[in-house]
């Protein structure tokens, strides 16, 4: 079965807790703090792998959990980092957030397009620091350590779009499957009724030194772009192909169809689905050239396409071969015209690939520069926080780092809470609270914790004695 969309639930590893411990040695009565740090939790990583051709592995396996970071230990022993979970996916997999309840896919996270490309979809939790970090000139024996950062699980939608170089596109029964069977080792079902092909087939085609992957997708019909027939869900596979092999039936089919109308129908559907698709490089393959009446239909469509191409260049003749419409008359049954069509396709795919590689190189360089800027920005964003006056002497502080600090604090430990307050002050939280109008004794909320505000910057009733001290 061809699986091209799955939902998986991922959870990175929690961070390990830092350790609170003091050195104990024979003959050393009072050893210093020696609690090691907790290890970082494992990441959940998606990795593109060219060996895979579908998402079938994730049809029944939905849950992926990375290992937690180990806790720190005495003697400055740091906890081990949790192992990552690496989820291998085929090339051409796009990854989005997914809301399990509403069954809606959300923001695009990444598009995995080249072999070995990796993306961390869930970062492991940060390990807590051991008590050795909290020694100051006045606090020689810190009796607290940080907790590890917990992580949460969430759902992702993985969607695979075929990465074929060329896609055989056309109405039902024009002979797309017959063609792929003729030019590659693929053996799809072929029959004289529409919608024989229900899932895409891929084939590898060789032509001299060049080779390319071709896709045979279910036939498109009028209204496909709006979801008619089977075509719609497969239109997205065409999106990935650099070249469209537009297949036309020169036999007229059972209904003696007009070949020019057929051509226009497909173009219209592509255009409606995505205007860019209509502009995609293409080769016209006029199939069933062995059938009676085929010669006239070939002539009609050639005339039509030539006029169209001339109009595009705005002249009466072509100044080079590239301006001519690429039309190939073939028969999947007799093999007539097939070698020429394959050679032209291979050549065009090769040209497009070279172009795309050049563009990918430049844009990858651009992208990594962009990533750096973004990383820098996100570090700043982590440190940012906001203060909200909820009224009635209650203030809420929100922000990534601030919240993480609170979560990693062991609240039963007075010294740890003390330390947290000092860190919040350092970040500027106290100042910001005072500025927002908080007074000593007011309630401060950060994530799920509430505590009383005590400030050096703003006293509810200034103590004269203290002021005197400050003036000294
Ligand atoms: N005479 C003749 N018949 C052909 C040729 N190519 C395909 N056919 C016939 O056309 C019918 C449809 O062929 P398929 O290859 O199944 O067509 P398809 O485009 O894949 O059709 P769907 O999968 O339904 O979209 C079959 O009966 C084929 O034998 C050809 O070159 N000449
Ligand atoms: Mg078919």
XYZ file of C-alpha atoms and ligand atoms in Angstrom:
505
model
C 0.000 0.000 0.000
C 1.090 3.492 -0.771
C 1.120 5.604 2.387
C 1.738 9.259 1.822
C 0.354 10.898 4.941
C 0.713 9.867 8.579
C 0.418 11.420 12.027
C 2.933 10.751 14.729
C 3.272 11.827 18.339
C 6.719 12.863 19.535
C 8.219 13.693 22.890
C 11.792 14.692 23.539
C 13.516 13.535 26.734
C 13.110 15.468 29.986
C 16.231 17.094 31.329
C 17.919 15.317 34.249
C 17.964 17.020 37.656
C 21.097 18.635 39.013
C 22.486 17.079 42.171
C 22.792 18.568 45.640
C 25.724 16.926 47.319
C 28.809 17.662 49.419
C 32.171 16.050 49.271
C 32.754 13.419 51.927
C 36.207 12.073 52.455
C 37.955 10.493 55.343
C 39.870 13.167 57.295
C 38.132 15.982 55.425
C 35.465 17.109 57.862
C 33.696 19.703 55.722
C 33.890 19.019 52.013
C 32.625 21.592 49.510
C 29.604 21.140 47.233
C 30.133 18.509 44.534
C 26.710 17.897 42.951
C 26.951 17.253 39.204
C 24.607 18.631 36.546
C 21.684 16.732 35.114
C 22.044 15.542 31.510
C 20.134 17.027 28.583
C 17.189 14.986 27.372
C 17.395 13.346 23.933
C 16.061 15.143 20.861
C 13.518 13.836 18.389
C 15.103 14.114 14.955
C 13.638 13.563 11.504
C 16.083 12.414 8.863
C 15.534 12.130 5.120
C 16.746 8.854 3.693
C 16.804 8.065 -0.001
C 16.367 4.325 0.591
C 12.793 4.875 1.767
C 9.992 5.308 -0.696
C 6.952 5.756 1.524
C 5.780 6.497 5.048
C 4.415 2.982 5.482
C 6.656 2.387 8.535
C 4.595 4.890 10.486
C 1.208 3.528 9.660
C 0.919 1.616 12.922
C 3.812 3.006 14.935
C 2.811 6.460 16.080
C 4.655 7.234 19.294
C 8.254 8.290 19.474
C 9.899 9.230 22.726
C 13.523 10.202 23.234
C 15.365 9.130 26.371
C 15.413 11.392 29.406
C 18.650 12.974 30.654
C 20.141 11.159 33.650
C 20.285 12.952 36.988
C 23.550 14.429 38.189
C 25.395 12.674 41.018
C 27.844 13.474 43.790
C 31.582 13.840 43.134
C 30.705 16.274 40.319
C 29.368 13.465 38.175
C 27.195 14.846 35.401
C 24.167 12.897 34.263
C 24.408 11.324 30.814
C 22.642 12.963 27.882
C 19.495 11.105 26.829
C 19.650 9.276 23.517
C 18.007 10.912 20.512
C 15.251 9.243 18.543
C 15.888 9.410 14.814
C 12.822 8.973 12.608
C 13.758 8.140 9.030
C 11.503 9.465 6.301
C 11.628 9.420 2.495
C 12.885 12.401 0.520
C 10.107 14.849 -0.188
C 8.522 14.633 3.265
C 6.991 17.801 4.653
C 6.461 18.123 8.385
C 3.736 20.175 10.035
C 2.326 20.590 13.499
C -0.924 18.691 13.867
C -3.829 19.284 16.195
C -5.149 15.903 17.237
C -8.489 17.270 18.413
C -9.463 19.400 15.444
C -7.552 17.136 13.023
C -6.028 20.182 11.414
C -2.485 20.480 10.192
C -0.736 23.652 11.290
C 2.463 25.500 10.515
C 5.068 23.961 8.230
C 8.121 22.966 10.258
C 10.408 21.631 7.583
C 10.520 20.176 4.105
C 13.059 17.350 3.907
C 14.361 17.213 0.362
C 17.913 15.868 0.264
C 19.445 12.643 1.494
C 20.762 12.918 5.042
C 18.932 16.167 5.769
C 18.082 16.296 9.478
C 15.797 18.422 11.523
C 15.293 18.470 15.285
C 11.524 18.600 15.718
C 11.608 18.405 19.507
C 14.534 19.599 21.607
C 15.450 17.600 24.684
C 14.902 19.330 28.036
C 17.792 21.232 29.566
C 19.524 19.474 32.459
C 19.409 21.152 35.870
C 22.632 22.549 37.337
C 24.224 20.852 40.326
C 24.850 22.729 43.543
C 28.504 23.440 42.665
C 27.231 26.239 40.420
C 25.612 28.149 43.198
C 28.626 28.874 45.374
C 29.120 32.573 46.026
C 31.387 34.483 48.383
C 28.672 34.445 50.999
C 27.141 31.058 50.241
C 29.788 28.391 50.572
C 27.462 25.450 50.939
C 24.467 25.799 48.590
C 21.943 23.240 49.742
C 19.960 23.182 46.488
C 20.261 22.246 42.850
C 18.119 22.839 39.762
C 15.511 20.415 38.496
C 15.648 19.249 34.884
C 13.406 20.868 32.286
C 10.352 18.727 31.545
C 9.167 18.413 27.942
C 5.759 17.867 26.429
C 4.574 15.571 23.686
C 2.875 16.847 20.545
C 1.604 15.590 17.186
C 3.098 16.028 13.747
C 1.736 15.451 10.300
C 4.174 13.880 7.864
C 3.259 14.129 4.246
C 5.238 12.692 1.420
C 5.177 14.104 -2.034
C 6.702 11.908 -4.682
C 10.047 13.065 -5.890
C 9.817 12.008 -9.493
C 11.713 13.938 -12.143
C 8.874 13.676 -14.616
C 5.177 12.960 -14.164
C 2.847 11.393 -16.735
C -0.254 13.543 -16.606
C -3.428 13.163 -18.620
C -7.067 12.125 -18.731
C -8.002 8.562 -17.739
C -7.220 5.815 -20.260
C -4.874 7.875 -22.446
C -2.179 5.258 -21.816
C -0.068 6.666 -18.964
C 0.401 3.288 -17.312
C 1.084 1.636 -20.670
C 3.832 4.206 -21.238
C 5.523 3.762 -17.870
C 5.411 0.009 -18.405
C 7.023 0.487 -21.809
C 9.875 2.726 -20.654
C 10.661 1.350 -17.182
C 10.500 -1.827 -15.135
C 7.273 -0.686 -13.452
C 4.363 -3.071 -14.076
C 1.155 -1.230 -13.237
C -2.282 -2.480 -14.090
C -3.424 -1.492 -17.587
C -7.048 -1.706 -18.692
C -9.508 -0.065 -21.025
C -11.640 1.550 -18.335
C -10.983 4.891 -16.593
C -9.326 5.054 -13.181
C -7.441 1.817 -13.581
C -4.568 3.420 -11.735
C -5.530 4.216 -8.141
C -2.158 4.977 -6.603
C 0.929 6.508 -8.190
C 3.560 4.233 -9.709
C 7.205 5.123 -9.965
C 9.621 3.865 -12.577
C 13.304 4.341 -13.257
C 14.154 5.072 -16.871
C 17.586 4.846 -18.468
C 18.606 6.580 -21.658
C 22.294 6.328 -22.517
C 24.233 7.721 -19.547
C 21.243 9.571 -18.189
C 18.494 8.228 -15.990
C 15.375 9.688 -14.443
C 12.425 8.737 -12.269
C 9.013 8.930 -13.847
C 5.650 8.846 -12.053
C 2.400 7.502 -13.433
C -0.439 9.121 -11.519
C -4.195 8.445 -11.666
C -5.984 10.178 -14.513
C -7.237 13.722 -14.062
C -10.733 14.772 -15.101
C -12.519 18.069 -15.371
C -13.064 19.378 -11.850
C -10.049 17.504 -10.459
C -8.671 20.671 -8.911
C -11.859 20.925 -6.827
C -11.657 17.312 -5.805
C -13.481 15.453 -8.575
C -12.294 11.994 -9.428
C -9.132 10.662 -7.891
C -6.848 13.211 -9.381
C -6.966 15.863 -6.701
C -5.116 14.043 -3.976
C -2.445 13.162 -6.491
C -2.027 16.603 -7.949
C 0.339 17.343 -5.113
C 2.669 14.642 -6.398
C 2.874 16.428 -9.705
C 3.950 19.528 -7.783
C 7.265 17.879 -7.073
C 8.098 16.885 -10.621
C 10.333 19.204 -12.567
C 8.858 18.106 -15.887
C 5.327 17.253 -16.935
C 4.786 14.637 -19.622
C 1.389 15.686 -20.859
C -0.112 12.540 -22.421
C -2.806 12.851 -25.092
C -4.829 10.088 -26.729
C -4.661 10.216 -30.537
C -7.255 7.451 -30.908
C -10.093 9.685 -29.768
C -11.043 7.055 -27.177
C -14.475 5.443 -27.168
C -16.247 8.785 -27.238
C -14.244 10.115 -30.190
C -12.954 12.961 -28.060
C -11.429 16.182 -29.350
C -7.701 16.083 -28.688
C -7.426 19.873 -28.385
C -10.207 19.980 -25.805
C -8.503 17.203 -23.850
C -5.301 19.209 -23.860
C -7.109 22.318 -22.614
C -8.980 20.409 -19.898
C -5.785 19.155 -18.310
C -4.116 22.546 -18.559
C -7.088 24.183 -16.911
C -7.038 21.739 -14.000
C -3.326 22.241 -13.455
C -3.791 25.989 -13.587
C -6.686 25.875 -11.124
C -4.743 23.719 -8.715
C -1.652 25.876 -8.830
C -0.895 28.576 -11.389
C 2.767 27.703 -11.152
C 2.024 24.145 -12.331
C 0.615 25.445 -15.586
C 3.980 27.109 -16.247
C 5.979 23.965 -15.457
C 8.261 22.750 -18.278
C 6.468 20.094 -20.286
C 6.695 17.663 -23.127
C 3.588 16.703 -25.094
C 3.284 12.973 -25.674
C 0.693 12.081 -28.293
C 0.022 8.391 -27.617
C -1.820 5.629 -29.535
C -0.380 6.875 -32.814
C -1.014 3.337 -34.174
C -4.784 3.785 -33.887
C -7.006 4.624 -36.877
C -7.528 8.360 -37.324
C -4.522 9.156 -35.146
C -2.608 10.974 -37.876
C -5.310 13.629 -38.244
C -5.555 14.211 -34.524
C -1.770 14.503 -34.296
C -1.829 17.081 -37.061
C -4.600 19.053 -35.362
C -2.854 19.220 -31.998
C 0.521 20.000 -33.616
C -1.023 22.889 -35.467
C -2.725 24.135 -32.341
C 0.419 23.916 -30.187
C 2.571 25.527 -32.862
C 0.202 28.471 -33.105
C 0.199 28.734 -29.306
C 4.002 28.695 -29.174
C 4.312 31.262 -31.958
C 1.899 33.543 -30.135
C 4.054 33.162 -27.017
C 7.179 34.363 -28.839
C 5.181 36.936 -30.787
C 6.314 36.084 -34.306
C 5.676 34.086 -37.468
C 8.580 31.698 -37.065
C 10.782 30.211 -34.384
C 14.302 31.577 -33.991
C 15.558 28.445 -32.203
C 14.483 24.870 -31.438
C 13.720 25.716 -27.820
C 10.809 27.864 -28.880
C 9.189 24.992 -30.747
C 6.580 23.001 -28.856
C 8.130 19.676 -27.798
C 5.700 17.157 -29.288
C 6.382 13.429 -29.533
C 4.105 11.046 -31.361
C 4.358 7.572 -29.838
C 2.674 4.244 -29.411
C 2.982 2.438 -26.108
C 1.746 -0.660 -27.916
C 4.086 -0.801 -30.940
C 6.950 1.159 -29.398
C 6.992 3.671 -32.240
C 8.546 7.015 -31.284
C 9.327 5.836 -27.760
C 13.175 6.059 -27.926
C 13.015 9.658 -29.181
C 10.548 10.637 -26.479
C 12.660 8.989 -23.753
C 15.879 10.623 -24.993
C 14.277 14.071 -25.078
C 12.805 13.577 -21.601
C 16.153 12.447 -20.182
C 17.908 15.433 -21.711
C 15.351 17.910 -20.412
C 15.306 16.358 -16.930
C 19.086 16.560 -16.855
C 19.014 20.248 -17.795
C 16.365 21.017 -15.192
C 18.243 19.075 -12.542
C 21.463 20.972 -13.197
C 19.559 24.220 -12.943
C 17.833 23.150 -9.719
C 21.074 21.978 -8.145
C 22.677 25.309 -8.881
C 19.718 27.114 -7.325
C 19.676 24.779 -4.313
C 23.368 25.421 -3.687
C 22.886 29.152 -3.653
C 19.701 29.023 -1.651
C 21.178 26.564 0.840
C 24.015 28.981 1.482
C 21.407 31.674 1.909
C 19.377 29.470 4.160
C 22.221 28.701 6.520
C 22.960 32.407 6.808
C 19.283 32.873 7.560
C 19.373 30.095 10.182
C 22.214 31.831 11.985
C 20.331 35.083 12.142
C 17.278 33.229 13.299
C 19.179 31.339 16.007
C 20.571 34.570 17.325
C 17.136 36.084 17.307
C 15.581 33.122 19.047
C 18.128 33.311 21.886
C 17.072 36.885 22.461
C 13.447 35.880 22.249
C 14.015 33.230 24.928
C 15.266 35.874 27.329
C 12.375 38.212 26.650
C 9.459 38.429 29.058
C 6.325 40.448 29.598
C 4.671 41.722 32.759
C 0.913 41.898 32.927
C -1.027 43.701 35.637
C -4.040 41.483 36.325
C -5.427 43.955 38.883
C -5.983 43.514 42.606
C -2.266 43.403 43.296
C -1.684 40.411 41.036
C 0.966 40.441 38.300
C 1.756 37.814 35.729
C 5.202 37.392 34.212
C 5.484 35.360 30.987
C 8.513 34.448 28.912
C 10.359 31.330 27.886
C 13.447 31.614 30.072
C 11.588 33.040 33.067
C 9.118 30.172 32.977
C 11.839 27.598 32.537
C 13.683 28.986 35.572
C 10.566 28.636 37.682
C 9.870 25.104 36.457
C 13.429 24.074 37.265
C 13.225 25.345 40.839
C 12.683 23.012 43.726
C 10.044 24.894 45.649
C 10.371 23.105 48.958
C 13.910 24.329 49.177
C 14.135 27.843 50.555
C 17.628 28.377 49.279
C 16.611 27.361 45.763
C 13.753 29.856 45.823
C 16.131 32.485 47.068
C 18.434 31.747 44.185
C 15.571 31.986 41.710
C 14.686 35.409 43.007
C 18.225 36.583 42.490
C 18.219 35.287 38.899
C 14.892 36.932 38.149
C 16.335 40.148 39.452
C 19.374 39.771 37.199
C 17.138 39.351 34.164
C 15.410 42.585 35.089
C 12.116 41.031 36.193
C 12.030 42.888 39.518
C 12.681 46.209 37.863
C 10.000 45.556 35.284
C 7.534 44.592 38.001
C 8.269 47.712 39.969
C 7.809 49.752 36.808
C 4.472 48.066 36.180
C 3.394 49.209 39.636
C 4.011 46.114 41.744
C 4.585 46.755 45.423
C 6.015 44.546 48.117
C 3.512 41.966 49.166
C 1.768 41.807 45.781
C 1.235 38.426 44.177
C 3.483 37.449 41.284
C 2.465 34.602 39.011
C 4.849 32.741 36.751
C 3.479 29.653 34.969
C 1.687 27.693 37.687
C 3.449 29.309 40.665
C 2.520 32.309 42.749
C 4.707 34.107 45.238
C 4.922 37.366 47.120
C 6.815 40.259 45.656
C 9.695 41.622 47.682
C 11.568 44.383 46.041
C 14.586 46.531 46.630
C 13.387 48.980 44.040
C 10.048 49.816 45.446
C 8.843 49.598 49.015
C 5.229 49.964 49.941
C 6.159 51.980 53.039
C 9.731 53.187 52.856
C 11.597 52.247 55.990
C 13.395 55.405 57.134
C 16.164 53.476 58.767
C 16.941 51.562 55.616
C 16.977 54.713 53.565
C 19.481 56.145 55.911
C 21.653 53.098 55.407
C 21.458 53.491 51.675
C 22.627 57.067 51.911
C 25.746 56.080 53.740
N -3.932 1.226 -29.597
C -3.300 1.610 -28.517
N -3.854 1.394 -27.320
C -3.173 1.800 -26.233
C -1.915 2.442 -26.322
N -1.510 2.740 -25.067
C -2.465 2.306 -24.221
N -3.487 1.718 -24.914
C -4.700 1.136 -24.331
O -5.442 2.150 -23.668
C -6.122 1.607 -22.520
C -5.788 2.407 -21.298
O -4.412 2.301 -20.989
P -3.804 2.610 -19.586
O -2.333 2.555 -19.718
O -4.428 1.781 -18.531
O -4.283 4.113 -19.430
P -4.061 5.116 -18.205
O -3.824 6.448 -18.770
O -3.027 4.598 -17.290
O -5.494 5.101 -17.517
P -5.927 5.427 -16.003
O -4.985 4.690 -15.112
O -7.300 4.941 -15.882
O -5.821 6.898 -15.875
C -5.667 0.171 -22.432
O -6.654 -0.652 -22.975
C -4.405 0.127 -23.255
O -4.166 -1.145 -23.807
C -1.352 2.654 -27.619
O -0.269 3.196 -27.801
N -2.092 2.219 -28.667
Mg -3.147 4.070 -15.396
